[in-house]
Every structure is written in C-alpha cells, then in structure tokens.
Coordinates of N, CA and C in Angstrom, one line a residue:
X1 N 0.8 -1.2 0.0 CA 0.0 0.0 0.0 C 0.9 1.3 0.0
X2 N 1.9 1.3 0.8 CA 2.7 2.5 0.9 C 3.4 2.8 -0.4
X3 N 3.7 1.8 -1.2 CA 4.3 2.0 -2.5 C 3.3 2.7 -3.5
X4 N 2.1 2.3 -3.4 CA 1.0 3.0 -4.2 C 0.9 4.4 -3.8
X5 N 1.0 4.8 -2.5 CA 0.9 6.1 -2.1 C 2.1 7.0 -2.6
X6 N 3.3 6.4 -2.5 CA 4.5 7.1 -3.0 C 4.4 7.2 -4.5
X7 N 3.9 6.2 -5.2 CA 3.7 6.3 -6.6 C 2.8 7.4 -7.0
X8 N 1.7 7.6 -6.3 CA 0.8 8.7 -6.6 C 1.4 10.0 -6.5
X9 N 2.2 10.2 -5.4 CA 2.9 11.5 -5.2 C 3.9 11.7 -6.4
X10 N 4.6 10.7 -6.7 CA 5.6 10.9 -7.8 C 5.0 11.2 -9.1
X11 N 3.9 10.5 -9.4 CA 3.2 10.7 -10.7 C 2.8 12.2 -10.8
X12 N 2.3 12.8 -9.7 CA 1.9 14.2 -9.7 C 3.0 15.1 -10.0
X13 N 4.2 14.8 -9.4 CA 5.3 15.7 -9.5 C 6.2 15.5 -10.8
X14 N 6.2 14.3 -11.3 CA 7.0 14.0 -12.5 C 6.6 14.9 -13.6
X15 N 5.3 15.2 -13.8 CA 4.9 16.0 -14.9 C 5.4 17.4 -14.7
X16 N 5.4 17.9 -13.4 CA 5.8 19.2 -13.1 C 7.3 19.4 -13.3
X17 N 8.1 18.3 -12.9 CA 9.5 18.4 -12.9 C 10.1 18.1 -14.3
X18 N 9.3 17.6 -15.2 CA 9.8 17.2 -16.5 C 10.4 18.4 -17.3
X19 N 9.8 19.5 -17.1 CA 10.2 20.7 -17.8 C 11.3 21.5 -17.2
X20 N 11.5 21.3 -15.9 CA 12.5 22.1 -15.2 C 13.6 21.4 -14.5
X21 N 13.5 20.1 -14.3 CA 14.5 19.5 -13.4 C 15.4 18.4 -14.1
X22 N 16.3 17.9 -13.4 CA 17.2 16.9 -13.9 C 16.7 15.5 -13.6
X23 N 17.5 14.5 -13.8 CA 17.0 13.2 -13.5 C 16.8 12.9 -12.1
X24 N 17.1 13.9 -11.2 CA 16.9 13.7 -9.8 C 15.4 13.5 -9.4
X25 N 14.6 13.9 -10.4 CA 13.1 13.7 -10.1 C 12.7 12.2 -10.2
X26 N 13.6 11.4 -10.8 CA 13.3 10.0 -10.9 C 13.4 9.3 -9.6
X27 N 12.5 8.3 -9.3 CA 12.5 7.8 -8.0 C 11.9 6.4 -8.0
X28 N 12.5 5.4 -7.4 CA 11.8 4.1 -7.2 C 10.8 4.2 -6.2
X29 N 9.9 3.2 -6.0 CA 8.8 3.3 -5.1 C 9.1 2.8 -3.7
X30 N 10.4 2.7 -3.4 CA 10.8 2.3 -2.0 C 12.2 2.9 -1.8
X31 N 12.7 2.9 -0.6 CA 14.0 3.4 -0.3 C 15.1 2.5 -0.8
X32 N 16.3 3.1 -0.8 CA 17.5 2.3 -1.2 C 17.7 1.1 -0.4
X33 N 17.2 1.0 0.8 CA 17.4 -0.1 1.7 C 16.7 -1.4 1.2
X34 N 15.6 -1.2 0.4 CA 14.9 -2.4 -0.2 C 14.2 -3.2 0.9
X35 N 13.9 -4.5 0.6 CA 13.2 -5.3 1.5 C 14.1 -6.4 2.1
X36 N 13.7 -6.8 3.3 CA 14.3 -7.9 3.9 C 14.2 -9.2 3.1
X37 N 15.2 -9.9 2.7 CA 15.1 -11.0 1.8 C 14.4 -12.2 2.4
X38 N 14.1 -12.2 3.7 CA 13.5 -13.3 4.4 C 12.0 -13.1 4.6
X39 N 11.6 -11.9 5.2 CA 10.2 -11.7 5.4 C 9.6 -10.8 4.3
X40 N 10.5 -10.3 3.4 CA 10.0 -9.5 2.3 C 9.3 -8.2 2.6
X41 N 9.5 -7.7 3.9 CA 9.0 -6.4 4.3 C 10.1 -5.4 4.1
X42 N 9.7 -4.1 3.9 CA 10.7 -3.0 3.7 C 11.6 -2.9 5.0
X43 N 12.9 -2.7 4.7 CA 13.9 -2.5 5.7 C 13.7 -1.1 6.3
X44 N 13.7 -1.0 7.6 CA 13.6 0.4 8.2 C 14.8 1.2 7.9
X45 N 14.6 2.5 7.9 CA 15.7 3.5 7.7 C 16.5 3.6 8.9
X46 N 16.0 3.1 10.1 CA 16.8 3.2 11.3 C 17.9 2.1 11.3
X47 N 19.1 2.5 11.3 CA 20.2 1.6 11.2 C 20.2 0.4 12.2
X48 N 19.8 0.7 13.4 CA 19.8 -0.3 14.5 C 18.8 -1.4 14.2
X49 N 17.9 -1.2 13.3 CA 16.8 -2.2 13.1 C 17.1 -3.2 12.0
X50 N 18.3 -3.3 11.5 CA 18.7 -4.3 10.5 C 20.2 -4.6 10.7
X51 N 20.6 -5.7 10.1 CA 22.0 -6.2 10.2 C 22.5 -6.7 8.9
X52 N 23.6 -6.2 8.4 CA 24.2 -6.7 7.2 C 25.0 -8.0 7.5
X53 N 24.7 -9.1 6.8 CA 25.5 -10.3 6.9 C 26.8 -10.2 6.1
X54 N 27.9 -10.4 6.8 CA 29.2 -10.3 6.1 C 29.4 -11.4 5.0
X55 N 28.7 -12.5 5.2 CA 29.0 -13.7 4.3 C 28.3 -13.5 3.0
X56 N 27.1 -12.8 2.9 CA 26.4 -12.7 1.7 C 26.0 -11.3 1.4
X57 N 26.3 -10.3 2.3 CA 26.0 -8.9 2.1 C 24.5 -8.6 2.1
X58 N 23.7 -9.5 2.6 CA 22.3 -9.3 2.7 C 22.0 -8.6 4.0
X59 N 21.1 -7.6 3.9 CA 20.6 -6.8 5.0 C 19.4 -7.5 5.5
X60 N 19.4 -8.0 6.8 CA 18.3 -8.7 7.4 C 17.7 -7.9 8.5
X61 N 16.3 -7.8 8.5 CA 15.7 -7.0 9.5 C 15.9 -7.6 10.9
X62 N 15.7 -6.8 11.9 CA 15.9 -7.3 13.3 C 14.9 -8.3 13.7
X63 N 13.7 -8.3 13.1 CA 12.7 -9.3 13.4 C 13.1 -10.7 13.0
X64 N 13.6 -10.8 11.8 CA 14.1 -12.1 11.3 C 15.4 -12.6 12.0
X65 N 16.3 -11.6 12.3 CA 17.5 -12.0 13.0 C 17.1 -12.5 14.4
X66 N 16.2 -11.8 15.1 CA 15.8 -12.2 16.4 C 15.1 -13.5 16.4
X67 N 14.2 -13.7 15.5 CA 13.5 -15.0 15.4 C 14.5 -16.2 15.2
X68 N 15.4 -15.9 14.3 CA 16.4 -17.0 14.0 C 17.3 -17.3 15.1
X69 N 17.7 -16.2 15.8 CA 18.6 -16.4 17.0 C 17.9 -17.2 18.1
X70 N 16.6 -17.0 18.3 CA 15.8 -17.7 19.2 C 15.8 -19.2 18.8
X71 N 15.6 -19.5 17.6 CA 15.6 -20.9 17.1 C 16.9 -21.5 17.3
X72 N 18.0 -20.8 17.0 CA 19.3 -21.3 17.2 C 19.5 -21.7 18.7
X73 N 19.1 -20.8 19.6 CA 19.2 -21.1 21.0 C 18.4 -22.2 21.5
X74 N 17.1 -22.2 21.1 CA 16.2 -23.3 21.6 C 16.5 -24.7 21.0
X75 N 17.0 -24.7 19.8 CA 17.3 -26.0 19.2 C 18.8 -26.4 19.3
X76 N 19.5 -25.5 20.0 CA 21.0 -25.7 20.2 C 21.7 -26.0 18.9
X77 N 21.4 -25.2 17.9 CA 22.1 -25.3 16.6 C 23.3 -24.5 16.5
X78 N 24.2 -24.8 15.5 CA 25.3 -24.0 15.3 C 24.9 -22.7 14.6
X79 N 25.4 -21.5 15.1 CA 25.0 -20.2 14.5 C 25.4 -20.1 13.1
X80 N 24.4 -19.7 12.3 CA 24.7 -19.5 10.8 C 24.0 -18.3 10.4
X81 N 24.2 -17.9 9.2 CA 23.6 -16.7 8.6 C 22.1 -17.1 8.4
X82 N 21.2 -16.2 8.8 CA 19.7 -16.5 8.6 C 19.3 -16.6 7.2
X83 N 20.1 -16.1 6.3 CA 19.7 -16.1 4.9 C 20.4 -17.2 4.1
X84 N 21.8 -17.2 4.1 CA 22.5 -18.2 3.2 C 23.0 -19.4 4.0
X85 N 22.8 -19.4 5.3 CA 23.2 -20.5 6.2 C 24.7 -20.7 6.3
X86 N 25.5 -19.7 5.9 CA 26.9 -19.8 6.0 C 27.3 -19.7 7.5
X87 N 28.2 -20.5 8.0 CA 28.6 -20.5 9.4 C 28.9 -19.0 9.9
X88 N 28.4 -18.7 11.1 CA 28.6 -17.3 11.6 C 30.1 -17.1 11.9
X89 N 30.6 -15.9 11.5 CA 32.0 -15.6 11.8 C 32.3 -15.6 13.3
X90 N 33.5 -16.1 13.7 CA 33.8 -16.2 15.1 C 34.8 -15.1 15.5
X91 N 35.2 -14.3 14.6 CA 36.1 -13.2 15.0 C 35.9 -12.0 14.0
X92 N 36.5 -10.9 14.3 CA 36.5 -9.7 13.4 C 37.3 -10.0 12.2
X93 N 38.4 -10.7 12.3 CA 39.2 -11.1 11.2 C 38.4 -11.9 10.2
X94 N 37.6 -12.9 10.7 CA 36.8 -13.7 9.8 C 35.7 -12.9 9.1
X95 N 35.2 -11.9 9.8 CA 34.2 -11.0 9.2 C 34.8 -10.2 8.1
X96 N 36.0 -9.7 8.3 CA 36.7 -9.0 7.3 C 37.0 -9.8 6.1
X97 N 37.4 -11.1 6.3 CA 37.7 -12.0 5.2 C 36.4 -12.2 4.4
X98 N 35.3 -12.4 5.1 CA 34.0 -12.6 4.3 C 33.7 -11.4 3.5
X99 N 33.9 -10.2 4.0 CA 33.6 -9.0 3.3 C 34.5 -8.9 2.1
X100 N 35.7 -9.2 2.2 CA 36.7 -9.0 1.1 C 36.3 -10.0 0.0
X101 N 35.8 -11.2 0.4 CA 35.4 -12.2 -0.6 C 34.2 -11.6 -1.4
X102 N 33.3 -10.9 -0.8 CA 32.2 -10.2 -1.5 C 32.7 -9.1 -2.3
X103 N 33.7 -8.4 -1.8 CA 34.3 -7.3 -2.6 C 34.9 -7.8 -3.9
X104 N 35.6 -8.9 -3.8 CA 36.2 -9.6 -4.9 C 35.2 -10.1 -5.9
X105 N 34.0 -10.4 -5.4 CA 32.9 -10.9 -6.3 C 32.1 -9.7 -6.9
X106 N 32.7 -8.5 -6.6 CA 32.1 -7.2 -7.2 C 30.7 -7.0 -6.6
X107 N 30.6 -7.1 -5.3 CA 29.3 -6.9 -4.6 C 29.4 -5.4 -4.1
X108 N 28.5 -4.5 -4.6 CA 28.5 -3.1 -4.3 C 28.2 -2.8 -2.8
X109 N 27.4 -3.7 -2.2 CA 27.0 -3.5 -0.8 C 28.3 -3.7 0.1
X110 N 29.1 -4.8 -0.3 CA 30.3 -5.0 0.4 C 31.3 -3.9 0.2
X111 N 31.3 -3.4 -1.0 CA 32.3 -2.3 -1.3 C 31.9 -1.1 -0.5
X112 N 30.7 -0.7 -0.4 CA 30.3 0.4 0.4 C 30.6 0.2 1.9
X113 N 30.4 -1.0 2.4 CA 30.7 -1.3 3.7 C 32.2 -1.2 4.0
X114 N 33.0 -1.7 3.1 CA 34.4 -1.6 3.3 C 34.9 -0.2 3.2
X115 N 34.2 0.6 2.3 CA 34.6 2.0 2.2 C 34.3 2.8 3.6
X116 N 33.2 2.4 4.2 CA 32.9 3.0 5.5 C 34.0 2.6 6.6
X117 N 34.4 1.3 6.5 CA 35.4 0.8 7.4 C 36.7 1.6 7.2
X118 N 37.1 1.8 6.0 CA 38.3 2.6 5.7 C 38.1 4.0 6.2
X119 N 37.0 4.6 6.0 CA 36.7 6.0 6.4 C 36.9 6.1 7.9
X120 N 36.3 5.2 8.7 CA 36.4 5.3 10.1 C 37.8 5.1 10.7
X121 N 38.6 4.4 9.9 CA 40.0 4.2 10.3 C 40.9 5.4 9.9
X122 N 40.3 6.3 9.2 CA 41.1 7.5 8.7 C 41.7 7.4 7.4
X123 N 41.5 6.2 6.7 CA 42.0 6.0 5.4 C 41.0 6.5 4.3
X124 N 41.0 7.9 4.1 CA 40.1 8.5 3.2 C 40.3 8.1 1.8
X125 N 41.5 7.9 1.4 CA 41.8 7.5 0.0 C 41.2 6.1 -0.3
X126 N 41.4 5.2 0.7 CA 40.8 3.9 0.6 C 39.3 3.9 0.5
X127 N 38.7 4.8 1.4 CA 37.3 5.0 1.4 C 36.8 5.5 0.1
X128 N 37.5 6.4 -0.5 CA 37.0 6.9 -1.8 C 37.1 5.8 -2.9
X129 N 38.1 5.0 -2.9 CA 38.3 4.0 -3.9 C 37.1 3.0 -3.8
X130 N 36.8 2.5 -2.6 CA 35.7 1.5 -2.5 C 34.4 2.1 -2.8
X131 N 34.1 3.4 -2.4 CA 32.8 4.0 -2.7 C 32.7 4.3 -4.1
X132 N 33.8 4.6 -4.8 CA 33.7 4.8 -6.2 C 33.4 3.6 -7.0
X133 N 34.0 2.5 -6.5 CA 33.7 1.2 -7.2 C 32.2 0.8 -7.0
X134 N 31.7 1.1 -5.8 CA 30.3 0.8 -5.6 C 29.4 1.7 -6.4
X135 N 29.7 2.9 -6.5 CA 29.0 3.9 -7.3 C 29.0 3.5 -8.8
X136 N 30.1 3.0 -9.3 CA 30.2 2.6 -10.7 C 29.3 1.4 -11.0
X137 N 28.9 0.7 -10.0 CA 28.0 -0.4 -10.1 C 26.6 0.0 -9.8
X138 N 26.4 1.3 -9.6 CA 25.0 1.9 -9.5 C 24.5 1.8 -8.1
X139 N 25.3 1.6 -7.1 CA 24.8 1.5 -5.7 C 24.5 2.9 -5.1
X140 N 23.3 3.1 -4.7 CA 22.9 4.4 -4.1 C 23.7 4.8 -2.9
X141 N 24.0 3.8 -2.0 CA 24.8 4.1 -0.9 C 26.2 4.6 -1.2
X142 N 26.8 4.0 -2.3 CA 28.1 4.4 -2.7 C 28.1 5.8 -3.3
X143 N 27.0 6.1 -4.1 CA 26.9 7.5 -4.6 C 26.8 8.5 -3.4
X144 N 26.0 8.2 -2.4 CA 25.8 9.1 -1.3 C 27.1 9.3 -0.6
X145 N 27.8 8.3 -0.3 CA 29.1 8.4 0.4 C 30.1 9.2 -0.4
X146 N 30.1 9.0 -1.7 CA 31.0 9.8 -2.5 C 30.6 11.3 -2.5
X147 N 29.3 11.6 -2.4 CA 28.9 13.0 -2.3 C 29.5 13.6 -1.0
X148 N 29.5 12.8 0.1 CA 30.0 13.3 1.4 C 31.6 13.6 1.2
X149 N 32.3 12.7 0.6 CA 33.7 12.8 0.4 C 34.1 14.0 -0.4
X150 N 33.3 14.2 -1.5 CA 33.5 15.4 -2.4 C 33.2 16.7 -1.6
X151 N 32.2 16.7 -0.8 CA 31.8 17.9 0.0 C 32.9 18.2 1.0
X152 N 33.5 17.2 1.7 CA 34.5 17.5 2.7 C 35.9 17.5 2.2
X153 N 36.1 17.0 0.9 CA 37.4 17.0 0.4 C 38.3 16.0 1.1
X154 N 37.7 14.8 1.4 CA 38.4 13.7 2.1 C 38.7 12.6 1.1
X155 N 40.0 12.4 0.9 CA 40.4 11.3 -0.1 C 40.3 11.8 -1.5
X156 N 39.8 13.0 -1.7 CA 39.7 13.6 -3.1 C 39.5 15.1 -2.9
X157 N 39.8 15.8 -4.0 CA 39.6 17.3 -3.9 C 38.2 17.7 -3.8
X158 N 37.9 18.8 -3.1 CA 36.5 19.2 -3.0 C 36.0 19.6 -4.4
X159 N 34.7 19.2 -4.6 CA 34.1 19.4 -6.0 C 32.6 19.5 -5.8
X160 N 32.1 20.7 -5.8 CA 30.7 20.9 -5.6 C 29.8 20.2 -6.7
X161 N 30.3 20.3 -7.9 CA 29.5 19.8 -9.0 C 29.4 18.2 -8.9
X162 N 30.5 17.6 -8.5 CA 30.5 16.2 -8.4 C 29.7 15.7 -7.1
X163 N 29.8 16.6 -6.1 CA 29.0 16.3 -4.9 C 27.5 16.2 -5.3
X164 N 27.0 17.3 -6.0 CA 25.6 17.3 -6.4 C 25.3 16.2 -7.3
X165 N 26.2 15.9 -8.2 CA 25.9 14.8 -9.2 C 25.7 13.5 -8.4
X166 N 26.5 13.2 -7.5 CA 26.4 11.9 -6.7 C 25.2 11.9 -5.8
X167 N 24.8 13.1 -5.3 CA 23.6 13.2 -4.5 C 22.4 12.9 -5.4
X168 N 22.4 13.4 -6.6 CA 21.3 13.1 -7.6 C 21.2 11.7 -7.9
X169 N 22.3 11.0 -8.1 CA 22.3 9.6 -8.4 C 21.8 8.8 -7.2
X170 N 22.2 9.2 -6.0 CA 21.8 8.5 -4.8 C 20.3 8.7 -4.7
X171 N 19.8 9.9 -4.9 CA 18.4 10.2 -4.8 C 17.5 9.4 -5.8
X172 N 18.0 9.2 -7.0 CA 17.4 8.4 -8.0 C 17.3 6.9 -7.5
X173 N 18.3 6.5 -6.8 CA 18.3 5.1 -6.2 C 17.5 5.0 -5.0
X174 N 16.8 6.1 -4.5 CA 15.9 5.9 -3.4 C 16.5 6.3 -2.0
X175 N 17.6 7.1 -2.0 CA 18.3 7.4 -0.8 C 17.7 8.7 -0.2
X176 N 16.9 8.6 0.9 CA 16.2 9.8 1.4 C 17.1 10.9 1.9
X177 N 18.2 10.5 2.5 CA 19.1 11.6 3.0 C 19.7 12.4 1.9
X178 N 20.0 11.7 0.8 CA 20.5 12.4 -0.4 C 19.4 13.4 -0.9
X179 N 18.1 13.0 -0.8 CA 17.0 13.9 -1.1 C 17.1 15.1 -0.2
X180 N 17.2 14.9 1.1 CA 17.3 15.9 2.1 C 18.4 16.9 1.7
X181 N 19.6 16.4 1.4 CA 20.7 17.2 1.1 C 20.5 18.0 -0.2
X182 N 19.8 17.4 -1.2 CA 19.5 18.1 -2.4 C 18.5 19.3 -2.1
X183 N 17.6 19.1 -1.1 CA 16.7 20.1 -0.7 C 17.5 21.3 -0.2
X184 N 18.5 21.1 0.6 CA 19.4 22.2 1.1 C 20.1 22.9 -0.1
X185 N 20.5 22.1 -1.1 CA 21.2 22.7 -2.2 C 20.2 23.6 -3.0
X186 N 19.0 23.1 -3.2 CA 18.0 23.9 -3.9 C 17.6 25.2 -3.1
X187 N 17.5 25.1 -1.8 CA 17.2 26.2 -1.0 C 18.3 27.3 -1.1
X188 N 19.6 26.9 -1.1 CA 20.7 27.8 -1.2 C 20.7 28.5 -2.6
X189 N 20.1 27.9 -3.6 CA 20.0 28.5 -4.9 C 18.6 29.2 -5.1
X190 N 17.8 29.3 -4.1 CA 16.6 30.0 -4.2 C 15.5 29.2 -4.9
X191 N 15.7 27.9 -5.2 CA 14.6 27.2 -5.9 C 13.8 26.4 -4.8
X192 N 12.9 27.1 -4.2 CA 12.1 26.6 -3.1 C 11.1 25.5 -3.5
X193 N 10.6 25.6 -4.7 CA 9.6 24.7 -5.2 C 10.3 23.3 -5.3
X194 N 11.5 23.3 -5.9 CA 12.2 22.0 -6.1 C 12.6 21.5 -4.7
X195 N 13.0 22.4 -3.8 CA 13.4 22.0 -2.5 C 12.3 21.2 -1.8
X196 N 11.1 21.8 -1.9 CA 9.9 21.1 -1.2 C 9.6 19.8 -1.9
X197 N 9.8 19.7 -3.2 CA 9.5 18.5 -3.9 C 10.5 17.3 -3.4
X198 N 11.7 17.7 -3.2 CA 12.6 16.7 -2.6 C 12.2 16.3 -1.2
X199 N 11.8 17.2 -0.4 CA 11.3 16.8 0.9 C 10.1 15.9 0.9
X200 N 9.2 16.2 0.0 CA 7.9 15.4 -0.1 C 8.3 14.0 -0.5
X201 N 9.2 13.8 -1.4 CA 9.6 12.4 -1.8 C 10.3 11.7 -0.7
X202 N 11.2 12.4 0.0 CA 12.0 11.8 1.1 C 11.1 11.5 2.2
X203 N 10.1 12.4 2.5 CA 9.2 12.1 3.6 C 8.3 10.9 3.3
X204 N 7.9 10.8 2.1 CA 7.1 9.6 1.6 C 7.8 8.3 1.7
X205 N 9.1 8.4 1.8 CA 9.9 7.1 2.0 C 10.1 6.8 3.4
X206 N 9.6 7.6 4.3 CA 9.7 7.4 5.8 C 10.8 8.1 6.5
X207 N 11.4 9.2 5.9 CA 12.5 9.9 6.4 C 11.9 11.0 7.4
X208 N 12.2 10.9 8.7 CA 11.7 11.8 9.7 C 12.2 13.2 9.5
X209 N 13.5 13.4 9.3 CA 14.0 14.8 9.2 C 13.4 15.5 8.0
X210 N 13.1 14.8 6.9 CA 12.5 15.5 5.8 C 11.0 15.8 6.1
X211 N 10.3 15.0 6.9 CA 9.0 15.3 7.3 C 8.9 16.5 8.2
X212 N 9.9 16.6 9.1 CA 9.9 17.8 10.0 C 10.2 19.1 9.2
X213 N 11.1 19.0 8.3 CA 11.4 20.1 7.4 C 10.2 20.5 6.6
X214 N 9.5 19.5 6.1 CA 8.3 19.8 5.3 C 7.2 20.5 6.1
X215 N 7.1 20.1 7.4 CA 6.2 20.8 8.3 C 6.5 22.3 8.3
X216 N 7.8 22.6 8.4 CA 8.2 24.0 8.4 C 7.8 24.7 7.1
X217 N 8.0 24.0 6.0 CA 7.7 24.5 4.7 C 6.2 24.7 4.6
X218 N 5.4 23.9 5.2 CA 3.9 24.0 5.2 C 3.5 25.3 6.0
X219 N 4.2 25.5 7.1 CA 3.9 26.7 7.9 C 4.3 27.9 7.2
X220 N 5.3 27.9 6.4 CA 5.7 29.0 5.6 C 5.0 29.2 4.3
X221 N 4.0 28.3 4.1 CA 3.1 28.3 2.9 C 3.9 28.0 1.6
X222 N 4.9 27.2 1.7 CA 5.7 26.7 0.6 C 5.1 25.4 0.0
X223 N 4.3 24.8 0.8 CA 3.7 23.5 0.4 C 2.2 23.6 0.6
X224 N 1.4 23.2 -0.4 CA -0.1 23.2 -0.3 C -0.6 22.2 0.8
X225 N -1.7 22.5 1.3 CA -2.3 21.6 2.3 C -2.6 20.2 1.7
X226 N -3.0 20.2 0.5 CA -3.2 18.9 -0.2 C -2.0 18.1 -0.3
X227 N -0.9 18.7 -0.7 CA 0.4 18.0 -0.9 C 1.0 17.6 0.4
X228 N 0.8 18.4 1.4 CA 1.4 18.1 2.8 C 0.6 16.9 3.4
X229 N -0.7 16.9 3.2 CA -1.5 15.8 3.7 C -1.2 14.5 3.0
X230 N -0.9 14.6 1.7 CA -0.6 13.4 1.0 C 0.8 12.8 1.4
X231 N 1.7 13.7 1.7 CA 3.0 13.3 2.2 C 2.9 12.7 3.5
X232 N 2.1 13.3 4.4 CA 1.9 12.7 5.7 C 1.4 11.3 5.7
X233 N 0.4 11.1 4.8 CA -0.2 9.7 4.7 C 0.8 8.7 4.1
X234 N 1.6 9.2 3.1 CA 2.6 8.3 2.6 C 3.7 8.0 3.6
X235 N 4.1 9.0 4.3 CA 5.1 8.8 5.4 C 4.7 7.7 6.4
X236 N 3.4 7.9 6.9 CA 2.9 7.0 7.9 C 2.8 5.6 7.3
X237 N 2.4 5.5 6.0 CA 2.3 4.2 5.4 C 3.6 3.5 5.2
X238 N 4.7 4.3 4.9 CA 6.0 3.8 4.8 C 6.5 3.2 6.2
X239 N 6.2 4.0 7.2 CA 6.6 3.5 8.6 C 5.9 2.3 9.0
X240 N 4.5 2.2 8.7 CA 3.7 1.1 9.1 C 4.2 -0.2 8.3
X241 N 4.6 0.0 7.1 CA 5.0 -1.1 6.3 C 6.3 -1.8 6.8
X242 N 7.0 -1.1 7.7 CA 8.2 -1.8 8.2 C 7.9 -2.5 9.5
X243 N 6.7 -2.5 10.0 CA 6.3 -3.1 11.2 C 5.8 -4.6 11.0
X244 N 6.1 -5.4 12.0 CA 5.6 -6.8 12.1 C 5.7 -7.3 13.5
X245 N 4.9 -8.3 13.9 CA 5.0 -8.9 15.2 C 6.5 -9.3 15.6
X246 N 7.2 -9.9 14.6 CA 8.5 -10.3 14.8 C 9.5 -9.1 15.1
X247 N 9.3 -8.0 14.4 CA 10.1 -6.8 14.6 C 9.8 -6.2 15.9
X248 N 8.5 -6.2 16.3 CA 8.1 -5.7 17.6 C 8.7 -6.5 18.7
X249 N 8.8 -7.8 18.6 CA 9.4 -8.7 19.6 C 10.9 -8.4 19.7
X250 N 11.5 -8.1 18.5 CA 13.0 -7.8 18.5 C 13.2 -6.5 19.3
X251 N 12.3 -5.5 19.0 CA 12.4 -4.2 19.7 C 12.3 -4.4 21.2
X252 N 11.3 -5.2 21.6 CA 11.1 -5.4 23.1 C 12.3 -6.1 23.7
X253 N 12.9 -7.1 23.0 CA 14.1 -7.8 23.5 C 15.2 -6.9 23.6
X254 N 15.4 -5.9 22.6 CA 16.5 -5.0 22.6 C 16.4 -4.0 23.9
X255 N 15.2 -3.6 24.2 CA 14.9 -2.8 25.3 C 15.1 -3.5 26.7
X256 N 14.7 -4.8 26.7 CA 14.9 -5.6 27.9 C 16.4 -5.9 28.1

C-alpha cells in the first residue's frame, strides 16, 4: 500500500519536474534499503533495526534476526547466517575475510561497507576507492558516500558539482538523506519549489528529518495543504510497512 501512495505522489510531480528538473526527479517506489530477503517487508531506515550479513552482504531485519537467534538457542544449533546459512564468523578477522570475498565478487554492498570501514579508520583514500567502485555499479549508498567525500574533500579534492551529481544519483536510487541534502542545495539556490519536492519524496519514503522540514515548509506556505496531507499519509504508510510482530518482539528484546 505504501508503494502505491508514494507512486501517486511521484506521478503528480514528475509532470511538473519534467520541464524544469534533472534526472533527480526519478525515484523508485521504495527506499534504497529495499526489502528484507526473508520476510520481504521493507527495511527500516533506522540503522539499528537491521543487520548486514558479512557472508552474503544481505541486510536482514531485526525481526528475522531475532526469530532466527531464538531458534538457534532453543534447538541448540550452530550459529549460521539467517539467509544463506553460512557459518557465523567467530572473529572480526573472519568478518573482514568474508567482506573481502564479497568485494572480490564485485558486490557493491560489500564495497560500500568496506569504504565505511576505511573511512572510520582515517584512510580516506581507501574509502574513496571503495565507494567509487560501488557507485560505478550503481549502488545508491556508494553514490551518497561519494557526495560526502567530495563535500568534505576527504580522499579527493572538494568538488561541488560532483557532490551534487552523486547526490542526484543516490536520490534516483531511493536514498532519502540524499534527497534531504538536495533540498538544502536547492534552498541555497533559491529554488524553493524544487526543495519542497525533494522533501515530499523523502518524507514519503519514511524519512523523519524530511517530514519535519516539510512541516516548516507548510507553515511558511511553501507547500499546499493537499500535498502536505498526501506526504503525511505516505510517510505513515512507509513507517507502518516496516512493522511486524517479529520486529516488535525484537524491539522489546532490545529494550529488555
């Protein structure tokens, strides 16, 4: 249902943007996170609510991870990946080996992950190389991380045009934070209508910060009541779509 609501919003704006905007108006009907490969429900935008498996690079929702861990405990089974059943890594070194195998297999998710690992260690050049490889394979996360590196001049010279280009590519791939950042870019250039359109799309994907910024836009009469109401409904539908009894159980277990 939430994909239908996002689709209706996009259909309304695509005709408006066709004459004035770039490809950044293009948008899939779900976020770049996609669906959990086990329960097939949308992955939450909250990082803590999913886990990337180093063996297969699949992102599994916390509900499926929690349910599988319970089964492992109750049946006294050997820990394995909930998706591919590869034996669970027993050390950080083994995790890194698994990731590098995925990188060698040209897996863009693994490349983006390794790029983040390099970035956190202070190896900005290595971070750029991995994110660039992921972006070349069309990965929205890789494009977004490249935009950050170009903005900060880390591992590469600062380049505003390339920063915006990679933001647009990430936005096309369904990255809501990229949409939010494009909104800021449009605001700085005085294009408030485009800025609000970016916020509407990002909010419809379930992005809280974009929804809050959209509320301010509505108060300032930059967004119509009809469009704001549609974005609110789509936002709530996107959030509801990520819920399930298994995920609620995982949330309760995390709090306990």
